[in-house]
Amino acid sequence: MQVYEAPLRDMKFVLHELHNDDGFGNLEALAEFTPDLVDAVLEEAAKVAQEVLLPLNRSGDIEGCTLENGVVRTPAGFKEAYEMFREGGWCALASDPEWGGQGLPEALNKLTEEMICSSNLSFSLYPGLTHGATTAIEGYASDALKQAYLPKMVEGTWSGTMCLTEPHCGTDLGMLRTKAVPQGDDSYKISGAKIFISAGEHDLTENIIHLVLARLPDAPEGVKGISLFLVPKYLPKEDGTPGPSNGVSVAAIEHKMGLKASATCQLNFDESTGWLVGTAGKGMEAMFKMMNTERVSVGIQGLGVGEAAYQSAVWYAKDRLQGRSLSGVKNPKGPADPIIVHPDVRRMLMTARAYNEGSRAIGGWVSRALDAEKHSTDPAVKARAEDFIALMTPVVKALFTDCAYESANLAVQVYGGHGYIAESGVEQYVRDARIAMIYEGTNGIQALDLVGRKMPAHAGRYLRSFFHPVSDFIEANKADATFGKMIEGLEKAFGALQLSTGTIAQKGMKDPEEAGAAATDYLRLLGLVAMGYCFAKAALIAKARLDEGAEDAAFYTAKIATARFFFDRLLPQATAAFLAIKSGKASMMALEVEMF
Ligand SMILES: Cc1cc2nc3c(=O)[nH]c(=O)nc-3n(C[C@H](O)[C@H](O)[C@H](O)COP(=O)(O)OP(=O)(O)OC[C@H]3O[C@@H](n4cnc5c(N)ncnc54)[C@H](O)[C@@H]3O)c2cc1C
């Protein structure tokens, strides 16, 4: 059974307690968002997630989207839910008030995103992609395009897409073939085929605004020749309402492993009218604005699914009676004890719990940096926030989604055979979580971005935005009477990360394949250190609250226990990652291609 209750207590901990000393807070521009207001928004979002979106999760998975006579229909209930969502202002949460948005802090917005993804990942893509598209338009489009499109997109009556992928090119966008021919005015005719386009066609909004990567006739080969265009499904009339069709058609919808209620479309652009977003030939720069926003959001998608899977597993583990506890009968009136008594079931539940709480903690930290980047009036804080976001974006995307897939898999294992049967609802989480490791740049590509671009950038400056707070924290707390040993563990993992950084920088300079071979392990190692840092901080805060006699002692006690589990059982992966990195590329690349 899919059960989900938004983890509001942990979300409030992350928002109000965990990161207060990170130097990204106290933003004048966000002063109106008092803790009471923020909590009220979280509580309302939880209701929407639990009461409106969750009931459509399994039915949407079973029914999927359909294509008939060029029209894509979302599953029953989606249209009504979207309308309720839109009217409630949920599409406009984080957007700029200039365009009708509510300008909410990202630190709050990302938590509402998590709830939406937990309750219905497929649904989340429709408003999610629209928000991503608005960030690229806001950052790079002309004023005329902004005026014509942003208000409708922000209010959610028009939706957005990102059209990059073509049949022969996904990761390597330099090969894309979609053409853009200038028309002598400021418009272009766009022609080409795109595949795998999320929300490419559907019945939720009046119009769909595609952001399309295409190539001008005289463009050089490779990514330098790519430009970004805004191409509406319907061309707006003078009065701004949708007018004639613009030559965008759906060739097919993809039949896929999961995410069934999200319409993934093959789109044909047939001399569709489009307008340049940003500068000709610099389309990737504008698209990266959207992609970076989306990469953090995809990390949050992972966390959302991981949390939902964990909660369903906990529910089942308390309900399912099998065997007796090794430490003596716990349910004497029943024929057996609930499986939650068994250490191996605890291992699975605690692993998922720690990954979820660890990801949420890192997500909260990065979100505060996103707010500081946008609103801080202190140039030094802004610059540090930018560095930190650049470093952590691939980590959030890949670490959270890897962990979420593991958590969803563990949830199926907790259900045993019943987990493999569709009726249980948990196998859907595995299928849904899987895509987040692939789209928006595969996790392997995220790792290469971390090692190849982010690590060496400005002689390691991005890395320092993370290394400095971690090393200061270790120095300040390693003698702590209660958690000293835990922090020693963090110090060791951090040492391994520093050594690995040096090794990769040195070897990678001479042989880029060495950096490529180390990338995935390095991202995991950095992610584990980030989680360790957050858990150690959380444990110190929790203990202080308990010492003060905090009311919700159970929450803080559980936080300390989860932190201890992370250090005992999950942080040791750091040693394995370190050893793998140290071993280099030799055994990985030893076989000749024909030997496979
Ligand atoms: C459900 C779904 C929704 C999607 N939504 C969208 C969307 O809205 N818009 C859009 O434009 N696209 C979308 N995509 C496409 C998605 O972003 C791509 O599938 C993804 O980026 C990978 O590209 P590819 O499938 O062509 O794989 P490939 O690029 O062929 O990669 C195959 C494998 O090779 C690895 N690889 C490739 N190049 C390298 C390299 N240089 N170094 C190391 N490893 C490498 C990859 O990591 C991967 O493991 C979607 C895909 C799916 C399945």
Short mmCIF file of C-alpha atoms and ligand atoms in Angstrom, two decimals, residues 129 162-165 169-172 195-198 256 259 264 435 438-442 444-445 448, ligand 1:
data_model
loop_
_atom_site.label_atom_id
_atom_site.label_comp_id
_atom_site.label_asym_id
_atom_site.label_seq_id
_atom_site.Cartn_x
_atom_site.Cartn_y
_atom_site.Cartn_z
CA LEU A 129 9.31 21.64 -16.26
CA MET A 162 12.77 21.41 -22.72
CA CYS A 163 13.46 19.92 -26.14
CA LEU A 164 17.06 18.76 -26.37
CA THR A 165 17.14 15.06 -27.13
CA CYS A 169 21.91 12.40 -29.65
CA GLY A 170 21.24 12.58 -25.93
CA THR A 171 24.38 13.22 -23.92
CA ASP A 172 26.31 14.50 -26.93
CA ILE A 195 12.32 12.42 -28.69
CA PHE A 196 11.68 11.74 -25.00
CA ILE A 197 10.13 15.17 -24.42
CA SER A 198 8.46 15.25 -21.01
CA LYS A 256 8.26 3.21 -20.57
CA LEU A 259 6.62 7.52 -14.71
CA THR A 264 6.98 11.49 -22.72
CA ILE A 435 14.47 7.54 -14.48
CA ILE A 438 19.10 8.97 -16.21
CA TYR A 439 17.43 12.15 -17.38
CA GLU A 440 18.76 15.68 -17.01
CA GLY A 441 22.21 14.22 -17.72
CA THR A 442 22.88 10.68 -16.50
CA GLY A 444 27.70 9.26 -14.80
CA ILE A 445 27.68 12.58 -16.62
CA LEU A 448 32.17 13.84 -14.91
C1 LIG B 1 11.26 9.36 -19.37
C2 LIG B 1 12.25 10.29 -20.01
C3 LIG B 1 12.01 11.65 -20.00
C4 LIG B 1 12.90 12.51 -20.64
N1 LIG B 1 12.61 13.85 -20.71
C5 LIG B 1 13.37 14.64 -21.52
C6 LIG B 1 12.98 15.98 -21.81
O1 LIG B 1 11.99 16.49 -21.29
N2 LIG B 1 13.73 16.69 -22.69
C7 LIG B 1 14.85 16.18 -23.29
O2 LIG B 1 15.47 16.87 -24.09
N3 LIG B 1 15.26 14.91 -23.01
C8 LIG B 1 14.55 14.14 -22.15
N4 LIG B 1 14.94 12.85 -21.89
C9 LIG B 1 16.18 12.37 -22.46
C10 LIG B 1 17.28 12.18 -21.41
O3 LIG B 1 17.70 13.41 -20.90
C11 LIG B 1 18.40 11.36 -22.06
O4 LIG B 1 17.88 10.04 -22.21
C12 LIG B 1 19.67 11.34 -21.24
O5 LIG B 1 20.25 12.61 -21.20
C13 LIG B 1 20.70 10.35 -21.79
O6 LIG B 1 20.82 10.44 -23.17
P1 LIG B 1 20.69 9.12 -24.07
O7 LIG B 1 19.45 8.42 -23.65
O8 LIG B 1 20.80 9.49 -25.49
O9 LIG B 1 21.90 8.23 -23.62
P2 LIG B 1 23.37 8.27 -24.26
O10 LIG B 1 23.83 9.65 -24.36
O11 LIG B 1 23.38 7.43 -25.46
O12 LIG B 1 24.18 7.54 -23.11
C14 LIG B 1 24.20 6.12 -22.92
C15 LIG B 1 25.16 5.77 -21.80
O13 LIG B 1 26.47 6.21 -22.11
C16 LIG B 1 26.98 7.08 -21.13
N5 LIG B 1 27.76 8.13 -21.78
C17 LIG B 1 27.43 8.85 -22.85
N6 LIG B 1 28.40 9.73 -23.14
C18 LIG B 1 29.35 9.57 -22.23
C19 LIG B 1 30.60 10.20 -21.98
N7 LIG B 1 31.05 11.19 -22.74
N8 LIG B 1 31.32 9.78 -20.93
C20 LIG B 1 30.87 8.80 -20.14
N9 LIG B 1 29.70 8.18 -20.32
C21 LIG B 1 28.94 8.55 -21.35
C22 LIG B 1 25.76 7.63 -20.41
O14 LIG B 1 26.06 8.03 -19.07
C23 LIG B 1 24.82 6.44 -20.47
O15 LIG B 1 25.08 5.58 -19.41
C24 LIG B 1 14.08 11.99 -21.23
C25 LIG B 1 14.33 10.62 -21.19
C26 LIG B 1 13.42 9.76 -20.61
C27 LIG B 1 13.70 8.28 -20.65
#
